[in-house]
Amino acid sequence: MTGPKTARIAPDVLWAQRKDRIFVNINVMKCPKDYKINVDSKKITFSGKNAQNNTEYVLDLDLFGEIVKEKYKMLATDRSIQLCLTRVEEGEYWPRLLETKTKCHFLKTDFDKWKDEDETDDEDESANWESMMNNMNIGGTELGSEDELADSDDDDLPDLEDDKDMEKLE
């Protein structure tokens, strides 16, 4: 009699980039410390097994551009393995993470870490978004004291027509 069959799947991968580095987050649930990861100049490979639900994670990523394999940083938890990869050539963003243009179901953009190419690294410009919106005067009113913010619906409306004009019409 044989034991339960092991399922081989690709783990979910999130990625983001800057002009000089690439962030890769490999999501592996409760993967023990006996996983294998190899970071090469154009390739990342990963394998590990979750013994609880008999799942074997296998990943083979051929990267779009080159990275400095000696300079990568890794943080491993029992939920994920996070990689920070240094690009060989700093500059324009890669159009995609992988060399192939084929859509991979397990590969997604990490919008928590993503910054557009034209964004600056200065946090001062984007950190105070609410203040920026107040300065733009989006609501059409100047912000000031409580009295100035009173609702205009509270004002009495003038009569639409004079009572004298109504008598003439009758």
C-alpha atoms as an extended CHARMM CRD file, in Angstrom:
* protein
*
       170  EXT
         1         1  MET       CA              0.0000000000        0.0000000000        0.0000000000  PROA      1               0.0000000000
         2         2  THR       CA              1.3380000000        3.4380000000       -0.8930000000  PROA      2               0.0000000000
         3         3  GLY       CA              1.0110000000        6.6730000000        1.0380000000  PROA      3               0.0000000000
         4         4  PRO       CA             -0.8290000000        9.7870000000       -0.0370000000  PROA      4               0.0000000000
         5         5  LYS       CA              0.2700000000       11.3050000000       -3.3280000000  PROA      5               0.0000000000
         6         6  THR       CA              2.3390000000       14.5030000000       -3.1640000000  PROA      6               0.0000000000
         7         7  ALA       CA              1.0170000000       17.4480000000       -5.1810000000  PROA      7               0.0000000000
         8         8  ARG       CA              3.6360000000       19.5650000000       -6.9740000000  PROA      8               0.0000000000
         9         9  ILE       CA              2.5970000000       23.2050000000       -7.3900000000  PROA      9               0.0000000000
        10        10  ALA       CA              4.1990000000       26.5550000000       -8.0450000000  PROA      10              0.0000000000
        11        11  PRO       CA              3.8390000000       28.8670000000       -5.0290000000  PROA      11              0.0000000000
        12        12  ASP       CA              2.3190000000       32.3360000000       -5.4240000000  PROA      12              0.0000000000
        13        13  VAL       CA              5.0140000000       34.8810000000       -6.2440000000  PROA      13              0.0000000000
        14        14  LEU       CA              4.6830000000       38.6430000000       -5.7730000000  PROA      14              0.0000000000
        15        15  TRP       CA              7.1990000000       41.0340000000       -7.2970000000  PROA      15              0.0000000000
        16        16  ALA       CA              7.9910000000       44.7420000000       -7.4480000000  PROA      16              0.0000000000
        17        17  GLN       CA             10.9190000000       46.7890000000       -8.6730000000  PROA      17              0.0000000000
        18        18  ARG       CA             12.9440000000       49.9500000000       -8.3660000000  PROA      18              0.0000000000
        19        19  LYS       CA             15.5590000000       51.3230000000      -10.7490000000  PROA      19              0.0000000000
        20        20  ASP       CA             18.3190000000       49.4130000000       -8.9620000000  PROA      20              0.0000000000
        21        21  ARG       CA             16.6380000000       46.3370000000       -7.4410000000  PROA      21              0.0000000000
        22        22  ILE       CA             13.9020000000       43.7210000000       -7.7350000000  PROA      22              0.0000000000
        23        23  PHE       CA             11.7380000000       42.4510000000       -4.8610000000  PROA      23              0.0000000000
        24        24  VAL       CA             10.4660000000       38.8680000000       -5.0300000000  PROA      24              0.0000000000
        25        25  ASN       CA              8.1750000000       37.3580000000       -2.3990000000  PROA      25              0.0000000000
        26        26  ILE       CA              7.6190000000       33.5760000000       -2.6200000000  PROA      26              0.0000000000
        27        27  ASN       CA              4.5240000000       32.6380000000       -0.5910000000  PROA      27              0.0000000000
        28        28  VAL       CA              4.9200000000       29.1560000000        0.8790000000  PROA      28              0.0000000000
        29        29  MET       CA              2.6580000000       28.2050000000        3.7420000000  PROA      29              0.0000000000
        30        30  LYS       CA              4.3970000000       26.3510000000        6.5740000000  PROA      30              0.0000000000
        31        31  CYS       CA              7.3470000000       25.2730000000        4.4930000000  PROA      31              0.0000000000
        32        32  PRO       CA              9.9730000000       23.8200000000        6.8290000000  PROA      32              0.0000000000
        33        33  LYS       CA             13.5540000000       25.0230000000        6.8560000000  PROA      33              0.0000000000
        34        34  ASP       CA             14.7300000000       22.2270000000        4.5420000000  PROA      34              0.0000000000
        35        35  TYR       CA             13.8030000000       24.0820000000        1.3730000000  PROA      35              0.0000000000
        36        36  LYS       CA             16.3130000000       24.7110000000       -1.3980000000  PROA      36              0.0000000000
        37        37  ILE       CA             16.7080000000       28.0750000000       -3.0880000000  PROA      37              0.0000000000
        38        38  ASN       CA             19.2310000000       29.0100000000       -5.7430000000  PROA      38              0.0000000000
        39        39  VAL       CA             19.7300000000       32.5630000000       -7.0000000000  PROA      39              0.0000000000
        40        40  ASP       CA             21.7320000000       32.8670000000      -10.2040000000  PROA      40              0.0000000000
        41        41  SER       CA             22.4050000000       35.8850000000      -12.4170000000  PROA      41              0.0000000000
        42        42  LYS       CA             19.3740000000       35.1730000000      -14.6590000000  PROA      42              0.0000000000
        43        43  LYS       CA             17.4590000000       32.4860000000      -12.7460000000  PROA      43              0.0000000000
        44        44  ILE       CA             15.7940000000       31.7370000000       -9.4020000000  PROA      44              0.0000000000
        45        45  THR       CA             14.9080000000       28.1750000000       -8.4280000000  PROA      45              0.0000000000
        46        46  PHE       CA             13.0700000000       27.0500000000       -5.3030000000  PROA      46              0.0000000000
        47        47  SER       CA             11.8220000000       23.7380000000       -3.9370000000  PROA      47              0.0000000000
        48        48  GLY       CA             10.3500000000       22.8350000000       -0.5820000000  PROA      48              0.0000000000
        49        49  LYS       CA              7.7270000000       20.5790000000        0.9320000000  PROA      49              0.0000000000
        50        50  ASN       CA              4.8200000000       21.2970000000        3.2590000000  PROA      50              0.0000000000
        51        51  ALA       CA              4.4920000000       18.0450000000        5.1690000000  PROA      51              0.0000000000
        52        52  GLN       CA              1.0940000000       18.9690000000        6.6830000000  PROA      52              0.0000000000
        53        53  ASN       CA             -0.9020000000       18.8380000000        3.4630000000  PROA      53              0.0000000000
        54        54  ASN       CA              1.6030000000       16.8730000000        1.3760000000  PROA      54              0.0000000000
        55        55  THR       CA              2.3360000000       19.7290000000       -1.0260000000  PROA      55              0.0000000000
        56        56  GLU       CA              5.6450000000       20.1170000000       -2.7900000000  PROA      56              0.0000000000
        57        57  TYR       CA              6.4310000000       23.6290000000       -3.9610000000  PROA      57              0.0000000000
        58        58  VAL       CA              8.5710000000       23.9430000000       -7.0920000000  PROA      58              0.0000000000
        59        59  LEU       CA              9.5450000000       27.2050000000       -8.7560000000  PROA      59              0.0000000000
        60        60  ASP       CA             11.7780000000       27.9680000000      -11.7370000000  PROA      60              0.0000000000
        61        61  LEU       CA             11.9990000000       31.6510000000      -12.7870000000  PROA      61              0.0000000000
        62        62  ASP       CA             14.0490000000       32.7770000000      -15.7970000000  PROA      62              0.0000000000
        63        63  LEU       CA             14.5130000000       36.5010000000      -15.1620000000  PROA      63              0.0000000000
        64        64  PHE       CA             14.0930000000       39.2430000000      -17.7750000000  PROA      64              0.0000000000
        65        65  GLY       CA             17.4200000000       40.9020000000      -16.9120000000  PROA      65              0.0000000000
        66        66  GLU       CA             20.5480000000       40.1350000000      -14.9680000000  PROA      66              0.0000000000
        67        67  ILE       CA             21.0270000000       40.4780000000      -11.2140000000  PROA      67              0.0000000000
        68        68  VAL       CA             24.1670000000       40.4580000000       -9.0760000000  PROA      68              0.0000000000
        69        69  LYS       CA             23.8970000000       36.9890000000       -7.5580000000  PROA      69              0.0000000000
        70        70  GLU       CA             26.4090000000       37.7330000000       -4.7900000000  PROA      70              0.0000000000
        71        71  LYS       CA             24.4530000000       40.7520000000       -3.5000000000  PROA      71              0.0000000000
        72        72  TYR       CA             20.9430000000       39.3620000000       -2.9190000000  PROA      72              0.0000000000
        73        73  LYS       CA             19.3030000000       39.5300000000        0.5090000000  PROA      73              0.0000000000
        74        74  MET       CA             16.8480000000       36.9800000000        1.8600000000  PROA      74              0.0000000000
        75        75  LEU       CA             14.3610000000       36.9080000000        4.7170000000  PROA      75              0.0000000000
        76        76  ALA       CA             12.6810000000       33.5540000000        5.3510000000  PROA      76              0.0000000000
        77        77  THR       CA              9.6480000000       32.9270000000        7.5570000000  PROA      77              0.0000000000
        78        78  ASP       CA              7.3230000000       29.9410000000        7.6960000000  PROA      78              0.0000000000
        79        79  ARG       CA              4.8800000000       31.8730000000        5.4360000000  PROA      79              0.0000000000
        80        80  SER       CA              7.1760000000       33.3460000000        2.7830000000  PROA      80              0.0000000000
        81        81  ILE       CA             10.6620000000       33.8670000000        1.4620000000  PROA      81              0.0000000000
        82        82  GLN       CA             11.4240000000       37.4700000000        0.5730000000  PROA      82              0.0000000000
        83        83  LEU       CA             14.2590000000       38.3070000000       -1.7730000000  PROA      83              0.0000000000
        84        84  CYS       CA             15.8100000000       41.6760000000       -2.5590000000  PROA      84              0.0000000000
        85        85  LEU       CA             17.8550000000       41.3530000000       -5.7390000000  PROA      85              0.0000000000
        86        86  THR       CA             20.3380000000       43.9630000000       -6.9750000000  PROA      86              0.0000000000
        87        87  ARG       CA             20.1530000000       44.6130000000      -10.7070000000  PROA      87              0.0000000000
        88        88  VAL       CA             23.3550000000       44.5760000000      -12.7820000000  PROA      88              0.0000000000
        89        89  GLU       CA             22.2360000000       47.5920000000      -14.8070000000  PROA      89              0.0000000000
        90        90  GLU       CA             20.4680000000       50.3780000000      -12.9420000000  PROA      90              0.0000000000
        91        91  GLY       CA             18.0150000000       52.3240000000      -15.0630000000  PROA      91              0.0000000000
        92        92  GLU       CA             14.7670000000       51.6890000000      -16.8880000000  PROA      92              0.0000000000
        93        93  TYR       CA             12.2230000000       49.3850000000      -15.2830000000  PROA      93              0.0000000000
        94        94  TRP       CA             11.9190000000       45.8880000000      -16.6450000000  PROA      94              0.0000000000
        95        95  PRO       CA              8.6880000000       45.4320000000      -18.6120000000  PROA      95              0.0000000000
        96        96  ARG       CA              8.1160000000       42.1340000000      -16.7580000000  PROA      96              0.0000000000
        97        97  LEU       CA              9.8960000000       39.8840000000      -14.2700000000  PROA      97              0.0000000000
        98        98  LEU       CA             10.3110000000       36.8760000000      -16.5240000000  PROA      98              0.0000000000
        99        99  GLU       CA             12.1330000000       36.5010000000      -19.8040000000  PROA      99              0.0000000000
       100       100  THR       CA              9.0900000000       34.8890000000      -21.3930000000  PROA      100             0.0000000000
       101       101  LYS       CA              6.0020000000       36.9110000000      -22.2860000000  PROA      101             0.0000000000
       102       102  THR       CA              3.7390000000       34.0170000000      -21.2520000000  PROA      102             0.0000000000
       103       103  LYS       CA              1.2820000000       34.8440000000      -18.4500000000  PROA      103             0.0000000000
       104       104  CYS       CA              1.9610000000       32.7690000000      -15.3330000000  PROA      104             0.0000000000
       105       105  HSD       CA             -1.0230000000       32.2050000000      -13.0190000000  PROA      105             0.0000000000
       106       106  PHE       CA              1.1540000000       32.2300000000       -9.8970000000  PROA      106             0.0000000000
       107       107  LEU       CA              3.0210000000       35.4950000000      -10.6550000000  PROA      107             0.0000000000
       108       108  LYS       CA              1.4800000000       38.7770000000       -9.4830000000  PROA      108             0.0000000000
       109       109  THR       CA              2.5530000000       42.3780000000       -8.9250000000  PROA      109             0.0000000000
       110       110  ASP       CA              3.2040000000       43.3500000000       -5.3020000000  PROA      110             0.0000000000
       111       111  PHE       CA              1.3960000000       46.6940000000       -5.1940000000  PROA      111             0.0000000000
       112       112  ASP       CA              2.3690000000       47.2150000000       -1.5360000000  PROA      112             0.0000000000
       113       113  LYS       CA              5.9970000000       47.6110000000       -2.6280000000  PROA      113             0.0000000000
       114       114  TRP       CA              5.4970000000       48.9190000000       -6.1540000000  PROA      114             0.0000000000
       115       115  LYS       CA              6.5800000000       52.4310000000       -7.1490000000  PROA      115             0.0000000000
       116       116  ASP       CA              6.1610000000       53.8180000000      -10.6340000000  PROA      116             0.0000000000
       117       117  GLU       CA              9.2710000000       54.6790000000      -12.5710000000  PROA      117             0.0000000000
       118       118  ASP       CA              8.5490000000       58.4110000000      -12.4940000000  PROA      118             0.0000000000
       119       119  GLU       CA              7.9360000000       58.5360000000       -8.7330000000  PROA      119             0.0000000000
       120       120  THR       CA             10.6840000000       60.0000000000       -6.5810000000  PROA      120             0.0000000000
       121       121  ASP       CA             12.0960000000       58.2660000000       -3.5400000000  PROA      121             0.0000000000
       122       122  ASP       CA             11.3840000000       61.3170000000       -1.3990000000  PROA      122             0.0000000000
       123       123  GLU       CA              8.6750000000       60.3480000000        1.0450000000  PROA      123             0.0000000000
       124       124  ASP       CA              7.9770000000       64.0210000000        1.8140000000  PROA      124             0.0000000000
       125       125  GLU       CA              6.1710000000       64.5320000000       -1.4910000000  PROA      125             0.0000000000
       126       126  SER       CA              3.7650000000       61.6220000000       -1.2190000000  PROA      126             0.0000000000
       127       127  ALA       CA              3.5220000000       61.0040000000        2.5160000000  PROA      127             0.0000000000
       128       128  ASN       CA              1.0680000000       63.7690000000        3.3220000000  PROA      128             0.0000000000
       129       129  TRP       CA             -1.6200000000       63.0050000000        0.7470000000  PROA      129             0.0000000000
       130       130  GLU       CA             -4.4570000000       64.4160000000        2.8460000000  PROA      130             0.0000000000
       131       131  SER       CA             -2.6910000000       67.7510000000        3.2250000000  PROA      131             0.0000000000
       132       132  MET       CA             -2.1370000000       67.8900000000       -0.5170000000  PROA      132             0.0000000000
       133       133  MET       CA             -5.8410000000       67.2890000000       -1.1790000000  PROA      133             0.0000000000
       134       134  ASN       CA             -6.7790000000       70.0440000000        1.2990000000  PROA      134             0.0000000000
       135       135  ASN       CA             -4.4100000000       72.4450000000       -0.4660000000  PROA      135             0.0000000000
       136       136  MET       CA             -6.0730000000       71.6860000000       -3.7900000000  PROA      136             0.0000000000
       137       137  ASN       CA             -9.4140000000       72.8800000000       -2.3470000000  PROA      137             0.0000000000
       138       138  ILE       CA            -11.3070000000       69.9460000000       -3.8450000000  PROA      138             0.0000000000
       139       139  GLY       CA            -14.5610000000       70.7250000000       -2.0120000000  PROA      139             0.0000000000
       140       140  GLY       CA            -14.7150000000       74.2900000000       -3.2900000000  PROA      140             0.0000000000
       141       141  THR       CA            -14.7130000000       75.8700000000        0.1760000000  PROA      141             0.0000000000
       142       142  GLU       CA            -11.9240000000       77.3350000000        2.2020000000  PROA      142             0.0000000000
       143       143  LEU       CA            -11.3270000000       75.3400000000        5.3400000000  PROA      143             0.0000000000
       144       144  GLY       CA            -11.4930000000       77.4660000000        8.4140000000  PROA      144             0.0000000000
       145       145  SER       CA            -13.4700000000       77.7680000000       11.6020000000  PROA      145             0.0000000000
       146       146  GLU       CA            -16.5200000000       75.6520000000       12.4240000000  PROA      146             0.0000000000
       147       147  ASP       CA            -18.8610000000       78.5510000000       11.5190000000  PROA      147             0.0000000000
       148       148  GLU       CA            -17.4250000000       78.7900000000        8.0200000000  PROA      148             0.0000000000
       149       149  LEU       CA            -18.0440000000       75.1000000000        7.4440000000  PROA      149             0.0000000000
       150       150  ALA       CA            -21.7630000000       75.3610000000        8.2540000000  PROA      150             0.0000000000
       151       151  ASP       CA            -24.0440000000       73.7680000000        5.7200000000  PROA      151             0.0000000000
       152       152  SER       CA            -25.5260000000       76.1780000000        3.1850000000  PROA      152             0.0000000000
       153       153  ASP       CA            -28.8580000000       74.3270000000        3.4190000000  PROA      153             0.0000000000
       154       154  ASP       CA            -29.3810000000       75.9370000000        6.8180000000  PROA      154             0.0000000000
       155       155  ASP       CA            -29.7930000000       79.4090000000        5.2670000000  PROA      155             0.0000000000
       156       156  ASP       CA            -33.2940000000       80.7710000000        4.6350000000  PROA      156             0.0000000000
       157       157  LEU       CA            -34.1470000000       80.9180000000        0.9720000000  PROA      157             0.0000000000
       158       158  PRO       CA            -35.7490000000       84.0590000000       -0.4470000000  PROA      158             0.0000000000
       159       159  ASP       CA            -39.2290000000       83.8470000000       -1.9000000000  PROA      159             0.0000000000
       160       160  LEU       CA            -39.2340000000       82.9080000000       -5.5400000000  PROA      160             0.0000000000
       161       161  GLU       CA            -41.9230000000       85.3690000000       -6.5250000000  PROA      161             0.0000000000
       162       162  ASP       CA            -43.3670000000       88.4800000000       -4.9590000000  PROA      162             0.0000000000
       163       163  ASP       CA            -46.8870000000       88.1110000000       -3.5650000000  PROA      163             0.0000000000
       164       164  LYS       CA            -47.8570000000       91.3550000000       -5.3870000000  PROA      164             0.0000000000
       165       165  ASP       CA            -46.8620000000       89.8420000000       -8.7410000000  PROA      165             0.0000000000
       166       166  MET       CA            -49.0100000000       86.7950000000       -7.9780000000  PROA      166             0.0000000000
       167       167  GLU       CA            -52.0940000000       88.9950000000       -7.3810000000  PROA      167             0.0000000000
       168       168  LYS       CA            -51.6490000000       90.6490000000      -10.7790000000  PROA      168             0.0000000000
       169       169  LEU       CA            -51.5990000000       87.2630000000      -12.5260000000  PROA      169             0.0000000000
       170       170  GLU       CA            -54.9240000000       86.2270000000      -10.9770000000  PROA      170             0.0000000000
